[in-house]
Short mmCIF file of C-alpha atoms in Angstrom, two decimals:
data_model
loop_
_atom_site.label_atom_id
_atom_site.label_comp_id
_atom_site.label_asym_id
_atom_site.label_seq_id
_atom_site.Cartn_x
_atom_site.Cartn_y
_atom_site.Cartn_z
CA UNK V 892 1.15 14.36 -14.43
CA UNK V 893 -1.51 14.19 -11.73
CA UNK V 894 -1.33 11.34 -9.26
CA UNK V 895 -4.19 9.37 -7.77
CA UNK V 896 -6.82 11.75 -6.44
CA UNK V 897 -9.09 10.90 -3.54
CA UNK V 898 -11.85 12.79 -1.80
CA UNK V 899 -12.73 13.66 0.81
CA UNK V 900 -9.45 13.65 2.70
CA UNK V 901 -11.21 13.45 6.05
CA UNK V 902 -14.68 12.29 7.06
CA UNK V 903 -16.29 12.12 10.50
CA UNK V 904 -19.63 10.38 10.83
CA UNK V 905 -21.75 8.77 13.50
CA UNK V 906 -22.14 5.01 13.56
CA UNK V 907 -24.92 3.56 11.44
CA UNK V 908 -24.60 6.42 8.93
CA UNK V 909 -23.60 5.80 5.30
CA UNK V 910 -20.35 7.14 3.82
CA UNK V 911 -18.79 7.17 0.37
CA UNK V 912 -15.25 7.71 -0.87
CA UNK V 913 -14.22 8.71 -4.37
CA UNK V 914 -11.07 7.91 -6.33
CA UNK V 915 -9.72 9.12 -9.66
CA UNK V 916 -6.76 6.99 -10.79
CA UNK V 917 -3.76 8.07 -12.83
CA UNK V 918 -4.77 8.64 -16.43
CA UNK V 919 -4.35 5.50 -18.52
CA UNK V 920 -4.19 3.13 -15.55
CA UNK V 921 -6.54 0.22 -16.08
CA UNK V 922 -6.19 -1.41 -12.67
CA UNK V 923 -7.62 0.20 -9.55
CA UNK V 924 -7.36 -0.98 -5.95
CA UNK V 925 -9.03 -0.03 -2.69
CA UNK V 926 -7.09 -0.70 0.50
CA UNK V 927 -7.83 -0.25 4.19
CA UNK V 928 -5.01 0.90 6.49
CA UNK V 929 -5.34 0.78 10.25
CA UNK V 930 -3.03 2.84 12.44
CA UNK V 931 0.41 1.29 12.67
CA UNK V 932 -0.38 -1.35 10.04
CA UNK V 933 0.25 -1.84 6.37
CA UNK V 934 -2.51 -1.47 3.77
CA UNK V 935 -4.85 -4.45 3.28
CA UNK V 936 -6.54 -5.04 -0.07
CA UNK V 937 -10.32 -4.70 -0.16
CA UNK V 938 -11.03 -4.90 -3.89
CA UNK V 939 -9.24 -4.86 -7.23
CA UNK V 940 -10.69 -3.71 -10.55
CA UNK V 941 -9.44 -4.50 -14.03
CA UNK V 942 -11.18 -1.76 -16.03
CA UNK V 943 -14.79 -1.93 -14.82
CA UNK V 944 -14.66 -5.53 -13.63
CA UNK V 945 -14.08 -6.40 -9.97
CA UNK V 946 -11.65 -9.31 -10.30
CA UNK V 947 -10.82 -9.75 -6.61
CA UNK V 948 -13.27 -8.71 -3.91
CA UNK V 949 -12.64 -11.63 -1.58
CA UNK V 950 -11.62 -9.33 1.30
CA UNK V 951 -14.51 -6.89 0.92
CA UNK V 952 -17.11 -7.24 3.73
CA UNK V 953 -20.04 -7.39 1.40
CA UNK V 954 -22.72 -7.06 4.04
CA UNK V 955 -21.90 -3.37 4.46
CA UNK V 956 -19.26 -2.45 1.86
CA UNK V 957 -19.83 -1.93 -1.83
CA UNK V 958 -17.78 -0.49 -4.66
CA UNK V 959 -18.24 0.43 -8.27
CA UNK V 960 -16.20 1.55 -11.23
CA UNK V 961 -18.89 2.04 -13.83
CA UNK V 962 -16.91 3.50 -16.77
CA UNK V 963 -13.59 1.91 -15.90
CA UNK V 964 -12.07 5.16 -14.64
CA UNK V 965 -13.33 6.73 -11.38
CA UNK V 966 -14.41 4.53 -8.52
CA UNK V 967 -16.47 4.89 -5.37
CA UNK V 968 -16.35 2.83 -2.20
CA UNK V 969 -19.37 2.90 0.08
CA UNK V 970 -20.03 1.75 3.62
CA UNK V 971 -23.60 1.42 4.81
CA UNK V 972 -24.06 1.38 7.72
CA UNK V 973 -20.71 2.38 9.20
CA UNK V 974 -19.51 0.78 12.44
CA UNK V 975 -17.01 2.01 15.02
CA UNK V 976 -14.46 -0.53 13.79
CA UNK V 977 -14.50 0.97 10.30
CA UNK V 978 -12.44 3.94 11.51
CA UNK V 979 -9.29 3.76 9.36
CA UNK V 980 -7.62 5.27 6.31
CA UNK V 981 -9.06 4.13 2.98
CA UNK V 982 -6.42 4.20 0.26
CA UNK V 983 -6.95 4.01 -3.46
CA UNK V 984 -4.16 2.89 -5.78
CA UNK V 985 -3.81 2.39 -9.51
CA UNK V 986 -1.45 0.62 -11.89
CA UNK V 987 -1.09 0.33 -15.66
CA UNK V 988 -2.55 -3.16 -15.85
CA UNK V 989 -3.01 -5.10 -19.04
CA UNK V 990 -0.18 -7.47 -18.19
CA UNK V 991 -2.41 -10.32 -17.18
CA UNK V 992 -2.85 -12.12 -13.89
CA UNK V 993 0.90 -12.55 -13.26
CA UNK V 994 1.77 -8.91 -13.87
CA UNK V 995 3.61 -7.14 -11.07
CA UNK V 996 2.77 -3.56 -11.97
CA UNK V 997 3.96 -0.90 -9.59
CA UNK V 998 0.99 0.47 -7.69
CA UNK V 999 0.69 4.22 -7.11
CA UNK V 1000 -1.29 5.35 -4.11
CA UNK V 1001 -3.54 8.30 -3.39
CA UNK V 1002 -3.36 10.23 -0.10
CA UNK V 1003 -6.31 8.34 1.36
CA UNK V 1004 -9.49 9.25 3.17
CA UNK V 1005 -9.25 9.20 6.95
CA UNK V 1006 -12.61 7.99 8.30
CA UNK V 1007 -13.61 8.48 11.92
CA UNK V 1008 -16.80 6.78 13.10
CA UNK V 1009 -18.17 8.11 16.39
CA UNK N 842 -0.31 -18.42 4.65
CA UNK N 843 1.54 -15.17 4.13
CA UNK N 844 3.76 -13.61 6.80
CA UNK N 845 5.92 -10.51 6.62
CA UNK N 846 8.07 -9.28 9.50
CA UNK N 847 9.90 -6.00 9.87
CA UNK N 848 11.01 -4.04 12.94
CA UNK N 849 8.40 -1.70 14.37
CA UNK N 850 10.67 1.26 15.01
CA UNK N 851 14.22 2.39 14.32
CA UNK N 852 16.17 5.53 15.09
CA UNK N 853 19.24 6.91 13.34
CA UNK N 854 21.36 10.04 13.14
CA UNK N 855 21.38 12.52 10.30
CA UNK N 856 24.14 11.68 7.82
CA UNK N 857 24.38 8.05 8.95
CA UNK N 858 23.39 4.79 7.22
CA UNK N 859 20.46 2.64 8.29
CA UNK N 860 19.36 -0.82 7.17
CA UNK N 861 15.72 -1.88 7.51
CA UNK N 862 15.21 -5.63 7.32
CA UNK N 863 12.21 -7.56 6.10
CA UNK N 864 11.66 -11.31 6.26
CA UNK N 865 8.79 -13.06 4.58
CA UNK N 866 7.13 -16.44 4.20
CA UNK N 867 4.84 -16.70 1.23
CA UNK N 868 3.76 -18.95 -1.58
CA UNK N 869 3.63 -17.77 -5.17
CA UNK N 870 6.35 -15.14 -4.63
CA UNK N 871 6.54 -12.67 -7.49
CA UNK N 872 8.76 -9.89 -6.22
CA UNK N 873 9.18 -7.50 -3.31
CA UNK N 874 8.44 -3.78 -3.09
CA UNK N 875 9.52 -1.07 -0.67
CA UNK N 876 7.32 1.97 -0.12
CA UNK N 877 7.90 5.12 1.95
CA UNK N 878 4.97 6.65 3.81
CA UNK N 879 5.12 9.97 5.63
CA UNK N 880 2.49 10.44 8.33
CA UNK N 881 -0.88 11.26 6.80
CA UNK N 882 0.37 10.85 3.25
CA UNK N 883 0.27 8.29 0.45
CA UNK N 884 2.74 5.40 0.32
CA UNK N 885 5.26 6.23 -2.41
CA UNK N 886 7.16 3.63 -4.44
CA UNK N 887 10.85 3.25 -3.64
CA UNK N 888 12.05 -0.02 -5.17
CA UNK N 889 11.16 -3.40 -6.65
CA UNK N 890 13.28 -6.57 -6.52
CA UNK N 891 12.41 -9.85 -8.18
CA UNK N 892 15.91 -11.31 -8.67
CA UNK N 893 18.50 -11.91 -5.96
CA UNK N 894 20.94 -9.11 -5.41
CA UNK N 895 21.27 -5.43 -4.76
CA UNK N 896 19.44 -2.67 -6.62
CA UNK N 897 20.87 0.81 -6.09
CA UNK N 898 18.95 3.99 -6.69
CA UNK N 899 20.64 7.12 -5.41
CA UNK N 900 20.77 7.17 -1.60
CA UNK N 901 18.46 4.15 -1.40
CA UNK N 902 19.36 0.52 -2.15
CA UNK N 903 17.32 -2.64 -1.81
CA UNK N 904 18.53 -6.21 -1.50
CA UNK N 905 16.71 -9.49 -2.00
CA UNK N 906 17.55 -13.12 -1.18
CA UNK N 907 14.73 -15.35 -2.39
CA UNK N 908 16.21 -18.51 -0.88
CA UNK N 909 16.33 -16.89 2.56
CA UNK N 910 13.03 -15.01 2.29
CA UNK N 911 14.90 -11.84 3.19
CA UNK N 912 15.17 -8.28 1.96
CA UNK N 913 16.61 -5.06 3.27
CA UNK N 914 16.34 -1.39 2.42
CA UNK N 915 19.54 0.60 2.89
CA UNK N 916 19.34 4.34 3.33
CA UNK N 917 22.59 6.31 3.09
CA UNK N 918 23.43 9.91 4.04
CA UNK N 919 20.27 10.13 6.10
CA UNK N 920 18.34 13.39 6.00
CA UNK N 921 15.66 14.62 8.40
CA UNK N 922 13.07 14.24 5.63
CA UNK N 923 13.75 10.47 5.62
CA UNK N 924 11.79 10.21 8.90
CA UNK N 925 8.82 8.12 7.76
CA UNK N 926 7.39 4.62 7.78
CA UNK N 927 8.94 2.13 5.38
CA UNK N 928 6.64 -0.60 4.14
CA UNK N 929 7.88 -3.94 2.85
CA UNK N 930 5.36 -5.54 0.47
CA UNK N 931 5.52 -8.96 -1.16
CA UNK N 932 3.84 -9.61 -4.47
CA UNK N 933 2.30 -13.07 -4.31
CA UNK N 934 0.15 -14.96 -6.78
CA UNK N 935 -3.07 -15.94 -5.08
CA UNK N 936 -6.64 -16.45 -6.19
CA UNK N 937 -5.79 -15.89 -9.85
CA UNK N 938 -3.94 -12.58 -9.51
CA UNK N 939 -0.81 -11.11 -8.02
CA UNK N 940 -1.53 -9.40 -4.73
CA UNK N 941 0.56 -7.04 -2.65
CA UNK N 942 0.86 -8.24 0.95
CA UNK N 943 2.20 -5.49 3.18
CA UNK N 944 4.18 -5.69 6.37
CA UNK N 945 3.16 -3.44 9.26
CA UNK N 946 5.91 -0.97 8.41
CA UNK N 947 9.03 0.30 10.16
CA UNK N 948 8.85 3.80 11.63
CA UNK N 949 12.21 5.49 11.16
CA UNK N 950 13.09 8.57 13.21
CA UNK N 951 16.12 10.55 12.04
CA UNK N 952 17.69 12.77 14.70
CA UNK N 953 20.11 15.70 14.20
#
């Protein structure tokens, strides 16, 4: 069974340019997460989707970040415009979901997109 | 607030045993996860504890004490491939949903 797929694996852009990341979760997983991971740190949640609904985007910097999961499967995360401080690894994860707000599904992570902003 | 502490780095010898500790302070605790992350790769699930006690899974075991806010990951018969970062993550109910709050990770280096 395929795991979480992300692309691109690496992206180098100049500041003020836009960038987009794509994620395909494990088949049948209803919950999708985007995390940011800085070097030497643990992942930090940016946004969580239950099917196509963003149920927790409290940590997403909405002035420049946006995300969508239109058909409840694939998702894209966009930054426009990118800043130097956005250089990090952007991880996507998925879990089965459907267990309600108190569910503690195991999350399965993709390999991430390493973004470098010059 | 939420706070998770784990050592930044550890070293160990191939074939030995190593214990990686994690302490946490959180409200709405709903379990604790351990993930392994090799450099440049995805975090991979190792274990989940929600009740006090020891969970054993092959060479890896994880322990939880909810009253002490303490967990450890025990790695036995260390192999070179165990060199990686080990992330402690607490599941906490906040803002209407369970969230995973990660520690900064412990970088383990296994030497011959």
